[in-house]
Coordinates of C-alpha atoms in Angstrom, one line a residue:
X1 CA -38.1 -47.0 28.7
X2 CA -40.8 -46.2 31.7
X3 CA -43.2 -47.3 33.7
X4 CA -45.9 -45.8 36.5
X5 CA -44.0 -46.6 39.9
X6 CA -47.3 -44.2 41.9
X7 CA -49.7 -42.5 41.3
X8 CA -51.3 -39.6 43.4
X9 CA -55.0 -39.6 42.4
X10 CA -57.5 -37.1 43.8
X11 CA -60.5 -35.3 42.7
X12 CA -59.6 -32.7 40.7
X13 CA -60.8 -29.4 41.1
X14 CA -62.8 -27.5 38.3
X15 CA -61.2 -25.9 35.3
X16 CA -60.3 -22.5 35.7
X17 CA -59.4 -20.1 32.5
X18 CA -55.9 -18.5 32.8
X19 CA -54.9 -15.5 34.9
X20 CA -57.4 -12.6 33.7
X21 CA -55.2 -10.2 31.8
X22 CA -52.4 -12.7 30.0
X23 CA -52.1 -12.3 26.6
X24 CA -52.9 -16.0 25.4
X25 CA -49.9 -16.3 23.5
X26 CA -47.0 -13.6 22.9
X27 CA -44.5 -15.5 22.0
X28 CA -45.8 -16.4 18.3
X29 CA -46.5 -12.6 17.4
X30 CA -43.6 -10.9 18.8
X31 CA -41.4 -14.1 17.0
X32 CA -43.2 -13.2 14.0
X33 CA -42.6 -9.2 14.5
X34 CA -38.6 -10.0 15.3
X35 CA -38.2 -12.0 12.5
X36 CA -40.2 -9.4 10.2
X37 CA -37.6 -6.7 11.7
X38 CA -34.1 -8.7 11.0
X39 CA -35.2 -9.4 7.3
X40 CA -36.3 -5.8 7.3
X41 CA -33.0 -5.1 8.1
X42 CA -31.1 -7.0 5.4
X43 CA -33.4 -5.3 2.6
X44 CA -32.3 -2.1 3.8
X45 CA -29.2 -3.2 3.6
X46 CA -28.8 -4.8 0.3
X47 CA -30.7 -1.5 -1.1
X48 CA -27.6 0.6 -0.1
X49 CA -25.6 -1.9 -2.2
X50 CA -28.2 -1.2 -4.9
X51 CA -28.7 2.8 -4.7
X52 CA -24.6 2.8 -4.6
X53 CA -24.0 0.7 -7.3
X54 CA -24.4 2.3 -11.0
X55 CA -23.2 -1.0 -13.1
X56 CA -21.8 -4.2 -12.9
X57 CA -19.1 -4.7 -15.5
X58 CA -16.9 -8.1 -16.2
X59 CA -16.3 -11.0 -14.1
X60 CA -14.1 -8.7 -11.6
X61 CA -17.1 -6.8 -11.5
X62 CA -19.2 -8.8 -10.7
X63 CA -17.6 -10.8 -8.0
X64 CA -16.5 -7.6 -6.2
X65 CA -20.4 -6.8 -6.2
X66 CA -21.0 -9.9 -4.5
X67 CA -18.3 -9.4 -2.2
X68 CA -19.7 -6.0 -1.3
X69 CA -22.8 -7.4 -0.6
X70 CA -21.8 -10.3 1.5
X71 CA -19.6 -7.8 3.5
X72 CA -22.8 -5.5 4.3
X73 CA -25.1 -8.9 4.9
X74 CA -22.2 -10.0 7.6
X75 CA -21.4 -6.5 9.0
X76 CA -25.7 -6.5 9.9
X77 CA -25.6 -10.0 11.2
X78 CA -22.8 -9.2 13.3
X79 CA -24.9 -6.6 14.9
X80 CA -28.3 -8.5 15.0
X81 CA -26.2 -11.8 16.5
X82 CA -25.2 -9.3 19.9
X83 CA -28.9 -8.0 20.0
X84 CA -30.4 -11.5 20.0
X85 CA -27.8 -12.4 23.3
X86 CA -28.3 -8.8 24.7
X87 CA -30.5 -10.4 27.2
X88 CA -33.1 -7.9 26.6
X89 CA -36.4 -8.2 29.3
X90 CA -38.7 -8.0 26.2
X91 CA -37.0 -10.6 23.8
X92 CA -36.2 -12.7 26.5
X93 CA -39.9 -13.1 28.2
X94 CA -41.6 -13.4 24.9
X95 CA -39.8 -15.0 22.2
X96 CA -37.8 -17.3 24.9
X97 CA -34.6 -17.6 25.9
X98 CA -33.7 -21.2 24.2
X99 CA -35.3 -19.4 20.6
X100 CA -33.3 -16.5 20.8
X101 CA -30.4 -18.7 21.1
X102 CA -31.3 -21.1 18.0
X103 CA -31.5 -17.4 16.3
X104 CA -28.4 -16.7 17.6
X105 CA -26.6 -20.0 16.6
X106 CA -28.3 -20.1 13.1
X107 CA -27.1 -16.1 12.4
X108 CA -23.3 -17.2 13.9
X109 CA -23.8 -20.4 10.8
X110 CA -24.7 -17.2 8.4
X111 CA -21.9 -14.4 9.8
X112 CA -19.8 -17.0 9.3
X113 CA -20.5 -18.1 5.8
X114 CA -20.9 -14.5 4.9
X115 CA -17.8 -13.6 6.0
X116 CA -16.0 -16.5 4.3
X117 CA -17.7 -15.7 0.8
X118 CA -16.7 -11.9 1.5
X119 CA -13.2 -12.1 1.9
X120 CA -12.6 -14.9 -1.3
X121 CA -14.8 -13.0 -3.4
X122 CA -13.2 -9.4 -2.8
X123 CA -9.8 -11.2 -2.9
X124 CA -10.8 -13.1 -6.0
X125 CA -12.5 -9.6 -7.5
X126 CA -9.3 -7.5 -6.6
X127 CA -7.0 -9.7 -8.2
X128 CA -8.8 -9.6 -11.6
X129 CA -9.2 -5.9 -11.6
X130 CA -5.2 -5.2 -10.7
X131 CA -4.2 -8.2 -12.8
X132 CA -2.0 -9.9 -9.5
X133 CA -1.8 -13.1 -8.1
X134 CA -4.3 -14.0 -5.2
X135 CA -1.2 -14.2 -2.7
X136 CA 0.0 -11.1 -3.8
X137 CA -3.6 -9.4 -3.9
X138 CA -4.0 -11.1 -0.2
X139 CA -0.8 -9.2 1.5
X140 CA -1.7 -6.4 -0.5
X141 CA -5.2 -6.2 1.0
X142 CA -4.3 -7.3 4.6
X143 CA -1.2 -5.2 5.5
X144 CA -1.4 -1.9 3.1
X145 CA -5.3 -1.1 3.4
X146 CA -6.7 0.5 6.5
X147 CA -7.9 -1.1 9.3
X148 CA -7.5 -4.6 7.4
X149 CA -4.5 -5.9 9.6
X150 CA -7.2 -6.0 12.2
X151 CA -10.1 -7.0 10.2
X152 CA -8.5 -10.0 9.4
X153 CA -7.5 -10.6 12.9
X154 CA -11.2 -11.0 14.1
X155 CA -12.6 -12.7 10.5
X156 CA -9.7 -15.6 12.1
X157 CA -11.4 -15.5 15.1
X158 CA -14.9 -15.4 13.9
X159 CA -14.2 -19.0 11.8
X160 CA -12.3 -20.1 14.9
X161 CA -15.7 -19.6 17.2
X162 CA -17.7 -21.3 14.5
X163 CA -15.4 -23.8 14.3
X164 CA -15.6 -24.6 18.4
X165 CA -19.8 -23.8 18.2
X166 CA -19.9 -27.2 15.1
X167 CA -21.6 -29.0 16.9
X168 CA -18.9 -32.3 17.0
X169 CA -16.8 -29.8 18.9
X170 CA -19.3 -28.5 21.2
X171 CA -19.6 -31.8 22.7
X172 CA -16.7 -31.9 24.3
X173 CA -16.4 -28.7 25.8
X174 CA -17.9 -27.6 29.2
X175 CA -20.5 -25.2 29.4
X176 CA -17.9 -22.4 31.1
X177 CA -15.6 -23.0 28.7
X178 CA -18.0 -22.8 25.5
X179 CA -19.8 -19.5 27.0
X180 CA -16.0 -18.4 28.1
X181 CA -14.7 -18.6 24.3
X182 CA -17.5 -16.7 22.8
X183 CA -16.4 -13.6 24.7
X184 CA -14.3 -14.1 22.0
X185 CA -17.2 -12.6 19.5
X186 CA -16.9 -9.4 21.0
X187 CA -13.4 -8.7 20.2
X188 CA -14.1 -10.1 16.4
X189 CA -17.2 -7.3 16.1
X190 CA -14.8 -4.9 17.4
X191 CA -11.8 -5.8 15.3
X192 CA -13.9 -6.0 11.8
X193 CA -16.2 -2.8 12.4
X194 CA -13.3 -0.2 11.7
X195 CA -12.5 -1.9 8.2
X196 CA -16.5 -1.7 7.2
X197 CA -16.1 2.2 7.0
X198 CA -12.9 3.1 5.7
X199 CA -12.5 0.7 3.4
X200 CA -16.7 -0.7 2.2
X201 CA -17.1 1.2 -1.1
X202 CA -20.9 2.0 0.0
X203 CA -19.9 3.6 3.6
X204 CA -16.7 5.7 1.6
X205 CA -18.1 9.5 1.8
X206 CA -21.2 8.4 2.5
X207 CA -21.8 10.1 5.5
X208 CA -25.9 9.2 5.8
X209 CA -24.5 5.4 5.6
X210 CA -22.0 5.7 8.1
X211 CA -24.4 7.2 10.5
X212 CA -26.9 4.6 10.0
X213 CA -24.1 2.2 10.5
X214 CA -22.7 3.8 13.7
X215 CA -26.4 3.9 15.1
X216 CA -26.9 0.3 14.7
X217 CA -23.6 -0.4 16.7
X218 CA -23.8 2.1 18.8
X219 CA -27.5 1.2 20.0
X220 CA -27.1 -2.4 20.2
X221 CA -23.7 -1.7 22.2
X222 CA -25.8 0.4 24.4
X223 CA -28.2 -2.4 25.0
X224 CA -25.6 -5.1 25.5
X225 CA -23.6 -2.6 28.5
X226 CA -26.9 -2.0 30.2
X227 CA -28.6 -5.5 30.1
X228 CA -25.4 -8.3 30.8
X229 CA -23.1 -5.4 32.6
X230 CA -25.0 -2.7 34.6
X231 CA -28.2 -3.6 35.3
X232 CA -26.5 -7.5 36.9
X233 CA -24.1 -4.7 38.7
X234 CA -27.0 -2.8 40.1
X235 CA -28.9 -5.7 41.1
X236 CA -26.0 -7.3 43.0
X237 CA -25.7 -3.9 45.4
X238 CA -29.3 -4.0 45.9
X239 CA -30.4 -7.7 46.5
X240 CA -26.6 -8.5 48.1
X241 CA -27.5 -12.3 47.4
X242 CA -26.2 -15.4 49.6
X243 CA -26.1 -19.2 50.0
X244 CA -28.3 -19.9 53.0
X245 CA -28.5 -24.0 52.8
X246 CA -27.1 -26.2 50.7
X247 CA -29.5 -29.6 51.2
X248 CA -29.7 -32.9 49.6
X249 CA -32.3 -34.0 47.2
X250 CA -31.5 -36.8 45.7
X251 CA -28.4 -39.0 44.6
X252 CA -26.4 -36.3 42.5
X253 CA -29.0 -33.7 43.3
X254 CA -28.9 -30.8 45.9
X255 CA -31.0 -27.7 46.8
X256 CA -29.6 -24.4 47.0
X257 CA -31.5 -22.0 48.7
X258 CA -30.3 -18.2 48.3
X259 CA -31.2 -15.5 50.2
X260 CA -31.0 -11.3 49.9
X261 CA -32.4 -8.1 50.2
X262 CA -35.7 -7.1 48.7
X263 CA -36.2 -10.1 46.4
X264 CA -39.5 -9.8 45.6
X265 CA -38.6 -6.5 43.5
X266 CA -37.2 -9.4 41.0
X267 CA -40.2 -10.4 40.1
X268 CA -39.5 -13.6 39.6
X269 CA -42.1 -15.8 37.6
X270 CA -42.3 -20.0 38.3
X271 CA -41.0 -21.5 35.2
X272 CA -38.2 -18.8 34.9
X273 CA -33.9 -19.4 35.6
X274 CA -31.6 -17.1 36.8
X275 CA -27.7 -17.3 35.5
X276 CA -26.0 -17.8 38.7
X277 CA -22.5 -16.7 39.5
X278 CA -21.2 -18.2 42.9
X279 CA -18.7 -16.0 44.3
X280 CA -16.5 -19.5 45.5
X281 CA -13.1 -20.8 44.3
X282 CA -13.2 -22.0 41.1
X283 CA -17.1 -20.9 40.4
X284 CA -16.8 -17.0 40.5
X285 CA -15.8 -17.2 36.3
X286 CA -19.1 -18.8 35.1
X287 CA -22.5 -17.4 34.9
X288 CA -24.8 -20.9 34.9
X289 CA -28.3 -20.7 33.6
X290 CA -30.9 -23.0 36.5
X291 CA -34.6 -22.8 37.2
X292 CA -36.1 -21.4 40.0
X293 CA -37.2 -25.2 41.7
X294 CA -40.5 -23.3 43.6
X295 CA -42.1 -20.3 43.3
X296 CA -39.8 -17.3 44.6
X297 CA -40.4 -16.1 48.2
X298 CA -40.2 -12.8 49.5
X299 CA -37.3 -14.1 51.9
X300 CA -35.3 -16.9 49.4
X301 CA -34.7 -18.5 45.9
X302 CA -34.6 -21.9 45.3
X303 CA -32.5 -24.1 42.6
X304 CA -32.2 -27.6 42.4
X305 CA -29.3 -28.9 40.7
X306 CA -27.7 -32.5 39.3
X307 CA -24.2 -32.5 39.1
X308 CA -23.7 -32.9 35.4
X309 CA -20.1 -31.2 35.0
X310 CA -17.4 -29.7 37.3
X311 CA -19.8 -26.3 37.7
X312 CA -22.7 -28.5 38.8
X313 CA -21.0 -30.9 40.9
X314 CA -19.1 -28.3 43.4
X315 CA -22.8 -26.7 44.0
X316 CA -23.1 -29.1 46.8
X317 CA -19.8 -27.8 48.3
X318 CA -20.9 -24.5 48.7
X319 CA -21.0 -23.1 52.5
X320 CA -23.5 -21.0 53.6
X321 CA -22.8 -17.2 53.2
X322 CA -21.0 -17.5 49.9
X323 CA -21.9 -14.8 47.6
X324 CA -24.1 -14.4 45.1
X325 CA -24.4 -12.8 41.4
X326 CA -27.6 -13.4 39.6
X327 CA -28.5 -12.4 36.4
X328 CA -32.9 -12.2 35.3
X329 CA -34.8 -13.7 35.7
X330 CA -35.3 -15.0 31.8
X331 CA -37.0 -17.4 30.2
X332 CA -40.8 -17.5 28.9
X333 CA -41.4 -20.8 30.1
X334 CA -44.2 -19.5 32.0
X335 CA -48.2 -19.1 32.7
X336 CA -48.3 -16.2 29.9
X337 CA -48.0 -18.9 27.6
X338 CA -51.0 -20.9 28.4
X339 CA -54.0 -21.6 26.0
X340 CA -56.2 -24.4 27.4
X341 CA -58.1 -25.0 30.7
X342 CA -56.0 -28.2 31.3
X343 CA -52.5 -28.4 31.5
X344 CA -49.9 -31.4 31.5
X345 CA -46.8 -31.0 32.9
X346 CA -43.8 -33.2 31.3
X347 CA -40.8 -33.4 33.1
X348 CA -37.6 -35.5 32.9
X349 CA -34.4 -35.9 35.1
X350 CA -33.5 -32.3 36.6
X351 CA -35.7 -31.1 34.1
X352 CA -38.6 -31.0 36.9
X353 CA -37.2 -27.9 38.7
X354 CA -39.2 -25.2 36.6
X355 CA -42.0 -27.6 36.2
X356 CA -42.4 -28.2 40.2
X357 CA -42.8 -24.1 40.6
X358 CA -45.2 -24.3 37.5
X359 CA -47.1 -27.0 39.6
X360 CA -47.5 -24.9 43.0
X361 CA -49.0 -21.9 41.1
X362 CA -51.0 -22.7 37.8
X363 CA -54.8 -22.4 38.3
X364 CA -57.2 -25.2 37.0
X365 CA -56.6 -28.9 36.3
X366 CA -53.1 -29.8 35.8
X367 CA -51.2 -33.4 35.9
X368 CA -47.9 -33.9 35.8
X369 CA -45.9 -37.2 34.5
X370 CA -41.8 -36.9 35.9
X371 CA -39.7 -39.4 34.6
X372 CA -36.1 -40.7 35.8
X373 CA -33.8 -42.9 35.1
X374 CA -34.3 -44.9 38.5
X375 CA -37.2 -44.8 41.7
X376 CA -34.2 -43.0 44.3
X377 CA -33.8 -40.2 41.0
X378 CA -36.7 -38.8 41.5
X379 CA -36.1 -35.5 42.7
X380 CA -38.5 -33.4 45.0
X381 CA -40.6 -36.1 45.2
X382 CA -42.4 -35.3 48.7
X383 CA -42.9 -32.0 48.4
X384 CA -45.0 -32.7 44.7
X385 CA -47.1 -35.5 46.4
X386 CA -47.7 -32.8 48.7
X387 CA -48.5 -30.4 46.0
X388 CA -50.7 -33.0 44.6
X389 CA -52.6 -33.6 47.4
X390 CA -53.2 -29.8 48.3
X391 CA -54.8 -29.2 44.9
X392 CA -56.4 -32.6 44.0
X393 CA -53.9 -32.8 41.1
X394 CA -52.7 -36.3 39.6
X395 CA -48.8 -37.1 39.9
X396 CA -47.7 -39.8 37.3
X397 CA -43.8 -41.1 38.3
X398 CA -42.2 -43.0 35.9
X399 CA -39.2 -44.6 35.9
X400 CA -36.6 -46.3 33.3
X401 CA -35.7 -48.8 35.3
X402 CA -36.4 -51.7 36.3
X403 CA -35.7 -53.1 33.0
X404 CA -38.8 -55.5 33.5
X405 CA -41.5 -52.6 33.8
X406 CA -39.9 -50.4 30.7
X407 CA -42.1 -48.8 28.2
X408 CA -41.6 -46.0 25.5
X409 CA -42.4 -42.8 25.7
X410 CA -44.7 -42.7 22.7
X411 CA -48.3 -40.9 21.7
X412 CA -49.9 -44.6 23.1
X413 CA -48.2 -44.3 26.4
X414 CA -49.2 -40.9 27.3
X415 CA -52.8 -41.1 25.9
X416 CA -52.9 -44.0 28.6
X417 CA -51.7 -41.6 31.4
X418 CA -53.8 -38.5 30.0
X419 CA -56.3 -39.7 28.2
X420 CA -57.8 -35.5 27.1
X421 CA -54.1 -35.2 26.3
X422 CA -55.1 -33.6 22.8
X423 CA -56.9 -30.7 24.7
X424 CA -54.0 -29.7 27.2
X425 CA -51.3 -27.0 27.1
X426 CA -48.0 -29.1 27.5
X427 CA -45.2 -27.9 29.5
X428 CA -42.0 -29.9 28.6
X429 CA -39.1 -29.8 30.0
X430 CA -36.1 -32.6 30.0
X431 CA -32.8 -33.8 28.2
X432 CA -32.8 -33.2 24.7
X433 CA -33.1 -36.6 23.5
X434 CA -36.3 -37.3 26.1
X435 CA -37.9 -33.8 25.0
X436 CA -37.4 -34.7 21.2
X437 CA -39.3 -38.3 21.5
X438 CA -42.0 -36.4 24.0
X439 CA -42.8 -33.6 20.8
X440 CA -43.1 -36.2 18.6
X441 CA -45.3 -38.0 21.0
X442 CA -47.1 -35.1 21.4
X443 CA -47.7 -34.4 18.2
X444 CA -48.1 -38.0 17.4
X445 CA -51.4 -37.6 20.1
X446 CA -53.1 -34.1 18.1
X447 CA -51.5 -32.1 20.5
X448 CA -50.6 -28.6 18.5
X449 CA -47.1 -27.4 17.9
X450 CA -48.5 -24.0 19.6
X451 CA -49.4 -25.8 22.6
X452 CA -46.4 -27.3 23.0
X453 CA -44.1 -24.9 25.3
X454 CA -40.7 -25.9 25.7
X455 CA -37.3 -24.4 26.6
X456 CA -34.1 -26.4 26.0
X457 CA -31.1 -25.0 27.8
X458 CA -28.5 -27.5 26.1
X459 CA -25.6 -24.7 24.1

């Protein structure tokens, strides 16, 4: 599917070790602590169930236990799914924001299933024990037991989320429309929480539980109004962003530069996106996630973006002195992940944006392969032979078509081009189905899963 189209060859300069004082590789061990803290969690949990419960007696019994404790297990994964989208600084520049959203889309899988088993089991349980029908049990439960009317209400809405996030369904939604119809979670979390206390047999005069329970909420409610409401508020009185240019790049592709007040207090790192909100007809609704295309500058931003969808595609209509809400920068696609001395840079389609700012600013010996569909696709091209030439790097374009010059993008391929590649730090960045054949290229080569740094931002 490729082929070399140019080179840029140049001496390269010597190897220099990563910026003194970067840890060498955060994300794994504050993954590992995360992870370690959520299961933490659900023991704690599941011992309340345990310290609560003095026997299990029957069949009813025992399926209202497990009820119970699918209840509790959903009721902490509702919380722990708003953390992991909080958009907190720490979580989000360590752990990554494409992992926190795999967590986030695996716990949605679990709150779901959860739920589900909780509310058949309970129903199922309750029956048995009053001797009643299920139906009758059902508008029993639902319209005479407190806070259950609502309950139900946001369960419905939690299966209809999941049912929208499957991923058949998710392909034919728009970006603005998926991210606008899991606002929708909110209203579930707040609809369900009131039912977990007066009605969960293990929160029922237990006033130690139900303090825990409202600390939880209450702290990651805390989090989620600070981080995605007022500190985006605070930032857009202070930086009062703007759409300087709007220029052409390439077919499909445009530039938008973005200026403001005091932008280097952002602290904005190459490799890192913003979530952009353009204050233009038919934009202002929907907060899109693009990479900074160069390193930021005290005086502008920079995004380069192909029009993919109807958000996309107006970018290039924009007019200079549209407003601006920006939101990060996130992301930990960045130098504090780097290992090795040498570095490749993989980039495909629009995917080169955070890899271009990579390529102004890492130290030390870095190449960089770009691949696109066709030669005229090739996005920023001048200003990375420039790049190239500056620091002695080597550029490798390749190109789908011609048909006649196609190759594919396997571990034999890139050895050619990189022939160390075994010893480098791999930045990757591209459509999914491009950055799942380059990982298995990669790994194909004896490159290490650790070395590897990716961030996807397909939802």
């Amino acid at each position: 599917m490729a082929t070399t189209v140019h080179d840029r060859r140049a001496t390269a300069p010597r190897a220099r070790p990563p910026a003194p004082g970067a840890p060498p590789h955060p994300p794994l061990s504050v993954a590992a602590l995360a992870q370690l803290a959520i299961w933490a969690g659900a023991a704690a949990v599941l011992a309340l169930w345990w310290s609560d419960t003095t026997s299990v007696v029957g069949t009813a019994g025992w399926l209202t236990g497990a009820g119970r404790i699918t209840g509790l297990l959903a009721g902490y994964a509702c919380a722990v799914l708003l953390l992991l989208m909080a958009r907190v600084p720490v979580l989000d520049r360590t752990i990554g924001s494409d992992r926190l959203a795999r967590w986030h889309a695996m716990g949605g899988r679990y709150v779901v299933s959860l739920a589900l088993a909780h509310t058949l089991l309970i129903i199922w349980g309750y029956a048995l024990t009053s001797h009643t029908g299920v139906v009758d049990q059902t508008t029993t439960l639902v319209f005479h037991y407190p806070d259950l009317l609502k309950g139900t209400i946001g369960f419905l809405l939690f299966l209809a989320t999941g049912v929208l996030s499957a991923r058949a369904a998710r392909r034919r939604l728009s970006y603005e429309t998926w991210h606008l119809l899991h606002f929708a979670t909110y209203l579930a979390v707040f609809l369900v929480f009131g039912h977990q206390l007066s009605n969960g047999a293990d929160f029922v005069g237990n006033r130690p539980a139900q303090l825990a329970w409202y600390a939880l909420y209450g702290g990651v409610a805390a989090l989620l109004l600070w981080f995605r409401f007022a500190v985006p508020a605070r930032r857009a009185l202070r930086h009062r962003l703007w759409v300087s240019e709007v220029r052409p790049e390439a077919p499909g592709v445009v530039s938008v530069y973005v200026t403001g007040d005091r932008l280097d207090e952002l602290r904005a790192e190459p490799g890192q996106f913003f979530r952009w909100r353009f204050l233009a007809p038919g934009l202002w609704w929907a907060a899109n996630p693009y990479s900074l295309s160069a390193a930021a500058h005290p005086s502008f931003l920079r995004i380069t973006v192909k029009a993919a969808g109807g958000h996309s595609e107006a970018l290039a209509r924009l007019k200079p002195g549209t407003r601006v809400l920006a939101e990060g920068p996130y992301g930990a696609l960045t130098a504090r992940r780097r290992r090795a001395e040498k570095v490749l840079l993989l980039g495909g389609g629009v995917g080169i944006t955070p890899l271009r700012a990579l390529f102004e600013t890492l130290p030390g010996e870095v190449t960089l392969i770009y691949r696109a569909r066709r030669p005229e696709d090739l996005a920023l091209r001048a200003e990375l032979d420039q790049l190239a030439a500056a620091r002695g790097a080597i550029v490798h374009y390749v190109v789908d078509e011609p048909v006649e010059y196609s190759s594919p993008l396997t571990t034999r391929a890139l050895r050619r081009l990189v022939p160390d590649l075994a010893e480098r730090d791999v930045y990757l960045c591209g459509p999914p189905g491009m950055a799942e054949a380059a990982q298995r290229a990669l790994r194909g080569a004896g490159v290490p899963r650790r070395r590897i740094h990716h961030e996807s931002f397909a939802f």
